[in-house]
């Protein structure tokens, strides 16, 4: 088996893996929302309610103080 | 500290980049109109002696609009919206305050140096990467500073989740960094020849076909990571904010993001169809270009559907008009591009005016309109003044829209006409036209294109005036507007 | 499963980078060594030709002229044999261009002469009445930067193993020697076919104007 062939197979496998990951991401997005674990659409509000004293959609684990 | 009443977002850096957006936009488009006119009326080549020919000015036009106008608008939008979606002010960190200023001034100096060196004819000759090696180093430095500022801001954020715009900005940063470094690999000749010749000169590390592949890997993806990715970042922030409507489907925006990342980089080879690069690279580039329609349209449809139920805003708010038309042009050019990337179409389209036509649907319609809308959305909040004139903004919209239509319609016809004439043969199989026949026939289209470009430039002047008046004499605002930008 | 991706900016950046780098690794790397092989008998550019290539770059001729003949009958009829990868092995950077406002130049040396170029660069309309190309009169007054071209030859010889002889070597002395022995005589061969007396005089005096270098490069394109 020459180098080009190996490259071909690596490429094929990588592409299948990436397609698989992308699709499972889609499934993950919709399923986790259906099961009520996550609510993705609320993140859309990050742009709408964006004053500096607005309450974050999700707080950081521990508050960061200004230096 | 969450309720620090005195805390405010810091817009000093945003203001600087907004001004350069306007200045570089004016200069870049003015040169654009001039070189368009030179093709129709060649006498215009002699206005500035050696420095005024089409060939010298063309890279100046592309570089000033790409790295001057567009990047300024991107950085203004980034420093504005990143603070807001991360809910952290640059002013909270002295380090970031200084760093962002260094970013701006270094950028300004580099841009000025770029203009001077290109006029002098000091060039590495690779499209959209003409800068010679000393400038390349400065640009890398600027990019690193931006990266530090970006991740610095992310590091001190209050909002845990990164908004989708931030994803795109990060991708823009990484993509350009990787591609730029690889494409500009060169050996400065002065230091490796015992001190001979010009210190500015360098020689590419890649030769011939390899150089072409690396260059168009960059060239195409500069389009991806400067003209597409950060502009999507902008519209995902500014369209919801201006309209008061959350993104239609946040999940779709995440998917389109990964789709775009997976597919975009493969398409670069479509600039080299029928050339000496290996066939399989060409075919793959063709196929991936067509697949690219999916994530592109995913983003575009998501933007348009964000306006669902609120289409009345389209008639009331010129900024919404600009952004909706921008999304529409994004859809148009991301459909047109894949069509041109089909090998049989490319055989006719390549090397003709259809290609600049395609680029300009994208940059005038999509990038330009989005930049204008972003700057005008930020202006009232940054300067705390009302937008100077709504009717001027409306007029600008229509003048520029007509300009774009004239531009791309004439270039479509010119490109296909020329492509067909190059290959036309008579009944005996001899070529029917000499090359100059295929140039002379384009004259009327070059005139129409110049007119279209001129209209767009007139719109740019209206915009610059409107912006200047807003910044200096718009009616003062007491409180920051929440959604719709106030305009007189 | 993908939760970490959306919450950790650093990991997110790493994943984005891997995804976008994948394409480059697959499409560019495999053919790198192979595409760099010159075709049989290909000579590296002479220093004068390299200087001409610099003029070509400086005035950005590639914004309107391609150097890539595609494998179609209409193109081979018009411009000659279609381009082969190995012909570009010494082109750093490649100068294929992306737009043909003017005709392709990859084999222009086969059908245009020194004399034709001299007239054309001075006034394109004198040979092609409908031409929209600007005149490049400054090529007749500006002196070509031969030393930088020589420096480039030294670098491509030392760093990229381009097969130059021993006459291409580091340092000013080697340059001066090569200039007198090779570059100037080559320039004089070109001016012998040119008609402008002042150009001939400049070359006699040891100053090579840009037009001479450019013509040397144009004639080389075959």
JSON list of N, CA and C in Angstrom, two decimals, chain B residues 101-161:
[
{"chain": "B", "resi": 101, "resn": "UNK", "atom": "N", "xyz": [-5.75, 50.09, 22.78]},
{"chain": "B", "resi": 101, "resn": "UNK", "atom": "CA", "xyz": [-5.24, 51.30, 22.13]},
{"chain": "B", "resi": 101, "resn": "UNK", "atom": "C", "xyz": [-4.02, 50.97, 21.28]},
{"chain": "B", "resi": 102, "resn": "UNK", "atom": "N", "xyz": [-3.15, 50.12, 21.80]},
{"chain": "B", "resi": 102, "resn": "UNK", "atom": "CA", "xyz": [-1.98, 49.68, 21.02]},
{"chain": "B", "resi": 102, "resn": "UNK", "atom": "C", "xyz": [-2.46, 49.00, 19.74]},
{"chain": "B", "resi": 103, "resn": "UNK", "atom": "N", "xyz": [-3.47, 48.17, 19.90]},
{"chain": "B", "resi": 103, "resn": "UNK", "atom": "CA", "xyz": [-4.07, 47.49, 18.75]},
{"chain": "B", "resi": 103, "resn": "UNK", "atom": "C", "xyz": [-4.43, 48.52, 17.67]},
{"chain": "B", "resi": 104, "resn": "UNK", "atom": "N", "xyz": [-5.16, 49.54, 18.09]},
{"chain": "B", "resi": 104, "resn": "UNK", "atom": "CA", "xyz": [-5.62, 50.51, 17.09]},
{"chain": "B", "resi": 104, "resn": "UNK", "atom": "C", "xyz": [-4.47, 51.25, 16.43]},
{"chain": "B", "resi": 105, "resn": "UNK", "atom": "N", "xyz": [-3.57, 51.80, 17.23]},
{"chain": "B", "resi": 105, "resn": "UNK", "atom": "CA", "xyz": [-2.54, 52.66, 16.63]},
{"chain": "B", "resi": 105, "resn": "UNK", "atom": "C", "xyz": [-1.57, 51.86, 15.77]},
{"chain": "B", "resi": 106, "resn": "UNK", "atom": "N", "xyz": [-1.25, 50.67, 16.22]},
{"chain": "B", "resi": 106, "resn": "UNK", "atom": "CA", "xyz": [-0.38, 49.82, 15.41]},
{"chain": "B", "resi": 106, "resn": "UNK", "atom": "C", "xyz": [-1.05, 49.49, 14.07]},
{"chain": "B", "resi": 107, "resn": "UNK", "atom": "N", "xyz": [-2.34, 49.22, 14.17]},
{"chain": "B", "resi": 107, "resn": "UNK", "atom": "CA", "xyz": [-3.12, 48.94, 12.96]},
{"chain": "B", "resi": 107, "resn": "UNK", "atom": "C", "xyz": [-3.10, 50.12, 12.01]},
{"chain": "B", "resi": 108, "resn": "UNK", "atom": "N", "xyz": [-3.28, 51.31, 12.56]},
{"chain": "B", "resi": 108, "resn": "UNK", "atom": "CA", "xyz": [-3.34, 52.50, 11.72]},
{"chain": "B", "resi": 108, "resn": "UNK", "atom": "C", "xyz": [-2.00, 52.73, 11.02]},
{"chain": "B", "resi": 109, "resn": "UNK", "atom": "N", "xyz": [-0.93, 52.55, 11.77]},
{"chain": "B", "resi": 109, "resn": "UNK", "atom": "CA", "xyz": [0.41, 52.72, 11.20]},
{"chain": "B", "resi": 109, "resn": "UNK", "atom": "C", "xyz": [0.63, 51.68, 10.09]},
{"chain": "B", "resi": 110, "resn": "UNK", "atom": "N", "xyz": [0.26, 50.43, 10.37]},
{"chain": "B", "resi": 110, "resn": "UNK", "atom": "CA", "xyz": [0.44, 49.37, 9.37]},
{"chain": "B", "resi": 110, "resn": "UNK", "atom": "C", "xyz": [-0.37, 49.67, 8.12]},
{"chain": "B", "resi": 111, "resn": "UNK", "atom": "N", "xyz": [-1.59, 50.16, 8.30]},
{"chain": "B", "resi": 111, "resn": "UNK", "atom": "CA", "xyz": [-2.44, 50.46, 7.15]},
{"chain": "B", "resi": 111, "resn": "UNK", "atom": "C", "xyz": [-1.81, 51.58, 6.31]},
{"chain": "B", "resi": 112, "resn": "UNK", "atom": "N", "xyz": [-1.28, 52.59, 6.98]},
{"chain": "B", "resi": 112, "resn": "UNK", "atom": "CA", "xyz": [-0.63, 53.68, 6.25]},
{"chain": "B", "resi": 112, "resn": "UNK", "atom": "C", "xyz": [0.59, 53.15, 5.50]},
{"chain": "B", "resi": 113, "resn": "UNK", "atom": "N", "xyz": [1.37, 52.30, 6.17]},
{"chain": "B", "resi": 113, "resn": "UNK", "atom": "CA", "xyz": [2.57, 51.74, 5.52]},
{"chain": "B", "resi": 113, "resn": "UNK", "atom": "C", "xyz": [2.18, 50.88, 4.32]},
{"chain": "B", "resi": 114, "resn": "UNK", "atom": "N", "xyz": [1.07, 50.18, 4.45]},
{"chain": "B", "resi": 114, "resn": "UNK", "atom": "CA", "xyz": [0.59, 49.34, 3.35]},
{"chain": "B", "resi": 114, "resn": "UNK", "atom": "C", "xyz": [0.27, 50.19, 2.13]},
{"chain": "B", "resi": 115, "resn": "UNK", "atom": "N", "xyz": [-0.41, 51.31, 2.37]},
{"chain": "B", "resi": 115, "resn": "UNK", "atom": "CA", "xyz": [-0.77, 52.19, 1.25]},
{"chain": "B", "resi": 115, "resn": "UNK", "atom": "C", "xyz": [0.49, 52.69, 0.56]},
{"chain": "B", "resi": 116, "resn": "UNK", "atom": "N", "xyz": [1.47, 53.14, 1.35]},
{"chain": "B", "resi": 116, "resn": "UNK", "atom": "CA", "xyz": [2.69, 53.69, 0.77]},
{"chain": "B", "resi": 116, "resn": "UNK", "atom": "C", "xyz": [3.46, 52.62, -0.01]},
{"chain": "B", "resi": 117, "resn": "UNK", "atom": "N", "xyz": [3.64, 51.44, 0.59]},
{"chain": "B", "resi": 117, "resn": "UNK", "atom": "CA", "xyz": [4.45, 50.42, -0.08]},
{"chain": "B", "resi": 117, "resn": "UNK", "atom": "C", "xyz": [3.76, 49.93, -1.36]},
{"chain": "B", "resi": 118, "resn": "UNK", "atom": "N", "xyz": [2.44, 49.81, -1.32]},
{"chain": "B", "resi": 118, "resn": "UNK", "atom": "CA", "xyz": [1.77, 49.34, -2.53]},
{"chain": "B", "resi": 118, "resn": "UNK", "atom": "C", "xyz": [1.87, 50.37, -3.65]},
{"chain": "B", "resi": 119, "resn": "UNK", "atom": "N", "xyz": [1.76, 51.64, -3.30]},
{"chain": "B", "resi": 119, "resn": "UNK", "atom": "CA", "xyz": [1.91, 52.68, -4.32]},
{"chain": "B", "resi": 119, "resn": "UNK", "atom": "C", "xyz": [3.31, 52.64, -4.92]},
{"chain": "B", "resi": 120, "resn": "UNK", "atom": "N", "xyz": [4.31, 52.34, -4.07]},
{"chain": "B", "resi": 120, "resn": "UNK", "atom": "CA", "xyz": [5.68, 52.28, -4.56]},
{"chain": "B", "resi": 120, "resn": "UNK", "atom": "C", "xyz": [5.93, 51.00, -5.37]},
{"chain": "B", "resi": 121, "resn": "UNK", "atom": "N", "xyz": [4.99, 50.09, -5.34]},
{"chain": "B", "resi": 121, "resn": "UNK", "atom": "CA", "xyz": [5.17, 48.84, -6.08]},
{"chain": "B", "resi": 121, "resn": "UNK", "atom": "C", "xyz": [5.94, 47.80, -5.30]},
{"chain": "B", "resi": 122, "resn": "UNK", "atom": "N", "xyz": [6.03, 47.98, -3.98]},
{"chain": "B", "resi": 122, "resn": "UNK", "atom": "CA", "xyz": [6.67, 46.94, -3.16]},
{"chain": "B", "resi": 122, "resn": "UNK", "atom": "C", "xyz": [5.59, 45.94, -2.78]},
{"chain": "B", "resi": 123, "resn": "UNK", "atom": "N", "xyz": [5.67, 44.76, -3.38]},
{"chain": "B", "resi": 123, "resn": "UNK", "atom": "CA", "xyz": [4.57, 43.83, -3.23]},
{"chain": "B", "resi": 123, "resn": "UNK", "atom": "C", "xyz": [5.05, 42.39, -3.32]},
{"chain": "B", "resi": 124, "resn": "UNK", "atom": "N", "xyz": [4.40, 41.51, -2.57]},
{"chain": "B", "resi": 124, "resn": "UNK", "atom": "CA", "xyz": [4.72, 40.09, -2.67]},
{"chain": "B", "resi": 124, "resn": "UNK", "atom": "C", "xyz": [3.88, 39.44, -3.77]},
{"chain": "B", "resi": 125, "resn": "UNK", "atom": "N", "xyz": [2.97, 40.22, -4.37]},
{"chain": "B", "resi": 125, "resn": "UNK", "atom": "CA", "xyz": [2.21, 39.77, -5.54]},
{"chain": "B", "resi": 125, "resn": "UNK", "atom": "C", "xyz": [1.17, 38.69, -5.30]},
{"chain": "B", "resi": 126, "resn": "UNK", "atom": "N", "xyz": [0.97, 38.29, -4.06]},
{"chain": "B", "resi": 126, "resn": "UNK", "atom": "CA", "xyz": [-0.09, 37.31, -3.85]},
{"chain": "B", "resi": 126, "resn": "UNK", "atom": "C", "xyz": [-1.37, 38.06, -3.51]},
{"chain": "B", "resi": 127, "resn": "UNK", "atom": "N", "xyz": [-2.45, 37.70, -4.16]},
{"chain": "B", "resi": 127, "resn": "UNK", "atom": "CA", "xyz": [-3.66, 38.49, -3.98]},
{"chain": "B", "resi": 127, "resn": "UNK", "atom": "C", "xyz": [-4.15, 38.47, -2.53]},
{"chain": "B", "resi": 128, "resn": "UNK", "atom": "N", "xyz": [-4.50, 39.63, -2.04]},
{"chain": "B", "resi": 128, "resn": "UNK", "atom": "CA", "xyz": [-4.94, 39.85, -0.65]},
{"chain": "B", "resi": 128, "resn": "UNK", "atom": "C", "xyz": [-3.84, 39.53, 0.35]},
{"chain": "B", "resi": 129, "resn": "UNK", "atom": "N", "xyz": [-2.62, 39.31, -0.12]},
{"chain": "B", "resi": 129, "resn": "UNK", "atom": "CA", "xyz": [-1.49, 39.10, 0.78]},
{"chain": "B", "resi": 129, "resn": "UNK", "atom": "C", "xyz": [-0.28, 39.79, 0.17]},
{"chain": "B", "resi": 130, "resn": "UNK", "atom": "N", "xyz": [-0.49, 41.00, -0.34]},
{"chain": "B", "resi": 130, "resn": "UNK", "atom": "CA", "xyz": [0.57, 41.69, -1.07]},
{"chain": "B", "resi": 130, "resn": "UNK", "atom": "C", "xyz": [1.67, 42.24, -0.17]},
{"chain": "B", "resi": 131, "resn": "UNK", "atom": "N", "xyz": [1.36, 42.38, 1.12]},
{"chain": "B", "resi": 131, "resn": "UNK", "atom": "CA", "xyz": [2.32, 43.04, 1.99]},
{"chain": "B", "resi": 131, "resn": "UNK", "atom": "C", "xyz": [3.66, 42.30, 2.01]},
{"chain": "B", "resi": 132, "resn": "UNK", "atom": "N", "xyz": [4.75, 43.06, 2.00]},
{"chain": "B", "resi": 132, "resn": "UNK", "atom": "CA", "xyz": [6.06, 42.44, 2.08]},
{"chain": "B", "resi": 132, "resn": "UNK", "atom": "C", "xyz": [6.37, 42.07, 3.53]},
{"chain": "B", "resi": 133, "resn": "UNK", "atom": "N", "xyz": [7.46, 41.35, 3.71]},
{"chain": "B", "resi": 133, "resn": "UNK", "atom": "CA", "xyz": [7.67, 40.67, 4.99]},
{"chain": "B", "resi": 133, "resn": "UNK", "atom": "C", "xyz": [7.73, 41.58, 6.23]},
{"chain": "B", "resi": 134, "resn": "UNK", "atom": "N", "xyz": [8.31, 42.82, 6.17]},
{"chain": "B", "resi": 134, "resn": "UNK", "atom": "CA", "xyz": [8.30, 43.59, 7.43]},
{"chain": "B", "resi": 134, "resn": "UNK", "atom": "C", "xyz": [6.87, 43.92, 7.87]},
{"chain": "B", "resi": 135, "resn": "UNK", "atom": "N", "xyz": [6.01, 44.21, 6.86]},
{"chain": "B", "resi": 135, "resn": "UNK", "atom": "CA", "xyz": [4.62, 44.50, 7.20]},
{"chain": "B", "resi": 135, "resn": "UNK", "atom": "C", "xyz": [3.90, 43.25, 7.71]},
{"chain": "B", "resi": 136, "resn": "UNK", "atom": "N", "xyz": [4.26, 42.11, 7.12]},
{"chain": "B", "resi": 136, "resn": "UNK", "atom": "CA", "xyz": [3.65, 40.86, 7.57]},
{"chain": "B", "resi": 136, "resn": "UNK", "atom": "C", "xyz": [3.88, 40.66, 9.07]},
{"chain": "B", "resi": 137, "resn": "UNK", "atom": "N", "xyz": [5.10, 40.98, 9.49]},
{"chain": "B", "resi": 137, "resn": "UNK", "atom": "CA", "xyz": [5.41, 40.78, 10.90]},
{"chain": "B", "resi": 137, "resn": "UNK", "atom": "C", "xyz": [4.56, 41.70, 11.79]},
{"chain": "B", "resi": 138, "resn": "UNK", "atom": "N", "xyz": [4.41, 42.96, 11.34]},
{"chain": "B", "resi": 138, "resn": "UNK", "atom": "CA", "xyz": [3.58, 43.88, 12.10]},
{"chain": "B", "resi": 138, "resn": "UNK", "atom": "C", "xyz": [2.14, 43.37, 12.16]},
{"chain": "B", "resi": 139, "resn": "UNK", "atom": "N", "xyz": [1.68, 42.82, 11.04]},
{"chain": "B", "resi": 139, "resn": "UNK", "atom": "CA", "xyz": [0.29, 42.34, 11.00]},
{"chain": "B", "resi": 139, "resn": "UNK", "atom": "C", "xyz": [0.11, 41.15, 11.95]},
{"chain": "B", "resi": 140, "resn": "UNK", "atom": "N", "xyz": [1.09, 40.27, 11.97]},
{"chain": "B", "resi": 140, "resn": "UNK", "atom": "CA", "xyz": [1.00, 39.15, 12.91]},
{"chain": "B", "resi": 140, "resn": "UNK", "atom": "C", "xyz": [0.91, 39.67, 14.35]},
{"chain": "B", "resi": 141, "resn": "UNK", "atom": "N", "xyz": [1.72, 40.69, 14.62]},
{"chain": "B", "resi": 141, "resn": "UNK", "atom": "CA", "xyz": [1.72, 41.28, 15.96]},
{"chain": "B", "resi": 141, "resn": "UNK", "atom": "C", "xyz": [0.34, 41.86, 16.30]},
{"chain": "B", "resi": 142, "resn": "UNK", "atom": "N", "xyz": [-0.24, 42.57, 15.34]},
{"chain": "B", "resi": 142, "resn": "UNK", "atom": "CA", "xyz": [-1.58, 43.15, 15.55]},
{"chain": "B", "resi": 142, "resn": "UNK", "atom": "C", "xyz": [-2.57, 42.04, 15.85]},
{"chain": "B", "resi": 143, "resn": "UNK", "atom": "N", "xyz": [-2.43, 40.96, 15.10]},
{"chain": "B", "resi": 143, "resn": "UNK", "atom": "CA", "xyz": [-3.39, 39.87, 15.25]},
{"chain": "B", "resi": 143, "resn": "UNK", "atom": "C", "xyz": [-3.26, 39.23, 16.63]},
{"chain": "B", "resi": 144, "resn": "UNK", "atom": "N", "xyz": [-2.01, 39.07, 17.06]},
{"chain": "B", "resi": 144, "resn": "UNK", "atom": "CA", "xyz": [-1.79, 38.49, 18.39]},
{"chain": "B", "resi": 144, "resn": "UNK", "atom": "C", "xyz": [-2.40, 39.40, 19.46]},
{"chain": "B", "resi": 145, "resn": "UNK", "atom": "N", "xyz": [-2.20, 40.71, 19.30]},
{"chain": "B", "resi": 145, "resn": "UNK", "atom": "CA", "xyz": [-2.76, 41.65, 20.28]},
{"chain": "B", "resi": 145, "resn": "UNK", "atom": "C", "xyz": [-4.27, 41.51, 20.33]},
{"chain": "B", "resi": 146, "resn": "UNK", "atom": "N", "xyz": [-4.88, 41.40, 19.15]},
{"chain": "B", "resi": 146, "resn": "UNK", "atom": "CA", "xyz": [-6.34, 41.24, 19.13]},
{"chain": "B", "resi": 146, "resn": "UNK", "atom": "C", "xyz": [-6.73, 39.96, 19.88]},
{"chain": "B", "resi": 147, "resn": "UNK", "atom": "N", "xyz": [-5.98, 38.89, 19.61]},
{"chain": "B", "resi": 147, "resn": "UNK", "atom": "CA", "xyz": [-6.28, 37.62, 20.28]},
{"chain": "B", "resi": 147, "resn": "UNK", "atom": "C", "xyz": [-6.18, 37.74, 21.79]},
{"chain": "B", "resi": 148, "resn": "UNK", "atom": "N", "xyz": [-5.12, 38.41, 22.26]},
{"chain": "B", "resi": 148, "resn": "UNK", "atom": "CA", "xyz": [-4.95, 38.59, 23.71]},
{"chain": "B", "resi": 148, "resn": "UNK", "atom": "C", "xyz": [-6.12, 39.40, 24.26]},
{"chain": "B", "resi": 149, "resn": "UNK", "atom": "N", "xyz": [-6.48, 40.46, 23.54]},
{"chain": "B", "resi": 149, "resn": "UNK", "atom": "CA", "xyz": [-7.60, 41.30, 24.02]},
{"chain": "B", "resi": 149, "resn": "UNK", "atom": "C", "xyz": [-8.89, 40.48, 24.06]},
{"chain": "B", "resi": 150, "resn": "UNK", "atom": "N", "xyz": [-9.09, 39.65, 23.02]},
{"chain": "B", "resi": 150, "resn": "UNK", "atom": "CA", "xyz": [-10.32, 38.87, 22.96]},
{"chain": "B", "resi": 150, "resn": "UNK", "atom": "C", "xyz": [-10.39, 37.86, 24.12]},
{"chain": "B", "resi": 151, "resn": "UNK", "atom": "N", "xyz": [-9.32, 37.08, 24.26]},
{"chain": "B", "resi": 151, "resn": "UNK", "atom": "CA", "xyz": [-9.37, 36.08, 25.31]},
{"chain": "B", "resi": 151, "resn": "UNK", "atom": "C", "xyz": [-9.25, 36.71, 26.70]},
{"chain": "B", "resi": 152, "resn": "UNK", "atom": "N", "xyz": [-8.62, 37.90, 26.76]},
{"chain": "B", "resi": 152, "resn": "UNK", "atom": "CA", "xyz": [-8.59, 38.64, 28.03]},
{"chain": "B", "resi": 152, "resn": "UNK", "atom": "C", "xyz": [-9.99, 39.02, 28.47]},
{"chain": "B", "resi": 153, "resn": "UNK", "atom": "N", "xyz": [-10.76, 39.55, 27.52]},
{"chain": "B", "resi": 153, "resn": "UNK", "atom": "CA", "xyz": [-12.14, 39.94, 27.83]},
{"chain": "B", "resi": 153, "resn": "UNK", "atom": "C", "xyz": [-12.96, 38.70, 28.22]},
{"chain": "B", "resi": 154, "resn": "UNK", "atom": "N", "xyz": [-12.75, 37.62, 27.48]},
{"chain": "B", "resi": 154, "resn": "UNK", "atom": "CA", "xyz": [-13.49, 36.40, 27.79]},
{"chain": "B", "resi": 154, "resn": "UNK", "atom": "C", "xyz": [-13.13, 35.92, 29.19]},
{"chain": "B", "resi": 155, "resn": "UNK", "atom": "N", "xyz": [-11.86, 36.09, 29.53]},
{"chain": "B", "resi": 155, "resn": "UNK", "atom": "CA", "xyz": [-11.39, 35.63, 30.84]},
{"chain": "B", "resi": 155, "resn": "UNK", "atom": "C", "xyz": [-12.05, 36.33, 32.01]},
{"chain": "B", "resi": 156, "resn": "UNK", "atom": "N", "xyz": [-12.43, 37.60, 31.83]},
{"chain": "B", "resi": 156, "resn": "UNK", "atom": "CA", "xyz": [-13.02, 38.33, 32.97]},
{"chain": "B", "resi": 156, "resn": "UNK", "atom": "C", "xyz": [-14.53, 38.52, 32.79]},
{"chain": "B", "resi": 157, "resn": "UNK", "atom": "N", "xyz": [-15.16, 37.66, 31.97]},
{"chain": "B", "resi": 157, "resn": "UNK", "atom": "CA", "xyz": [-16.57, 37.87, 31.66]},
{"chain": "B", "resi": 157, "resn": "UNK", "atom": "C", "xyz": [-17.48, 37.52, 32.83]},
{"chain": "B", "resi": 158, "resn": "UNK", "atom": "N", "xyz": [-18.71, 38.05, 32.78]},
{"chain": "B", "resi": 158, "resn": "UNK", "atom": "CA", "xyz": [-19.70, 37.69, 33.79]},
{"chain": "B", "resi": 158, "resn": "UNK", "atom": "C", "xyz": [-20.70, 36.69, 33.23]},
{"chain": "B", "resi": 159, "resn": "UNK", "atom": "N", "xyz": [-20.89, 36.73, 31.91]},
{"chain": "B", "resi": 159, "resn": "UNK", "atom": "CA", "xyz": [-21.84, 35.80, 31.28]},
{"chain": "B", "resi": 159, "resn": "UNK", "atom": "C", "xyz": [-21.09, 34.53, 30.95]},
{"chain": "B", "resi": 160, "resn": "UNK", "atom": "N", "xyz": [-21.57, 33.43, 31.51]},
{"chain": "B", "resi": 160, "resn": "UNK", "atom": "CA", "xyz": [-20.79, 32.21, 31.35]},
{"chain": "B", "resi": 160, "resn": "UNK", "atom": "C", "xyz": [-20.80, 31.69, 29.91]},
{"chain": "B", "resi": 161, "resn": "UNK", "atom": "N", "xyz": [-21.97, 31.71, 29.29]},
{"chain": "B", "resi": 161, "resn": "UNK", "atom": "CA", "xyz": [-22.05, 31.17, 27.93]},
{"chain": "B", "resi": 161, "resn": "UNK", "atom": "C", "xyz": [-21.61, 32.21, 26.92]}
]
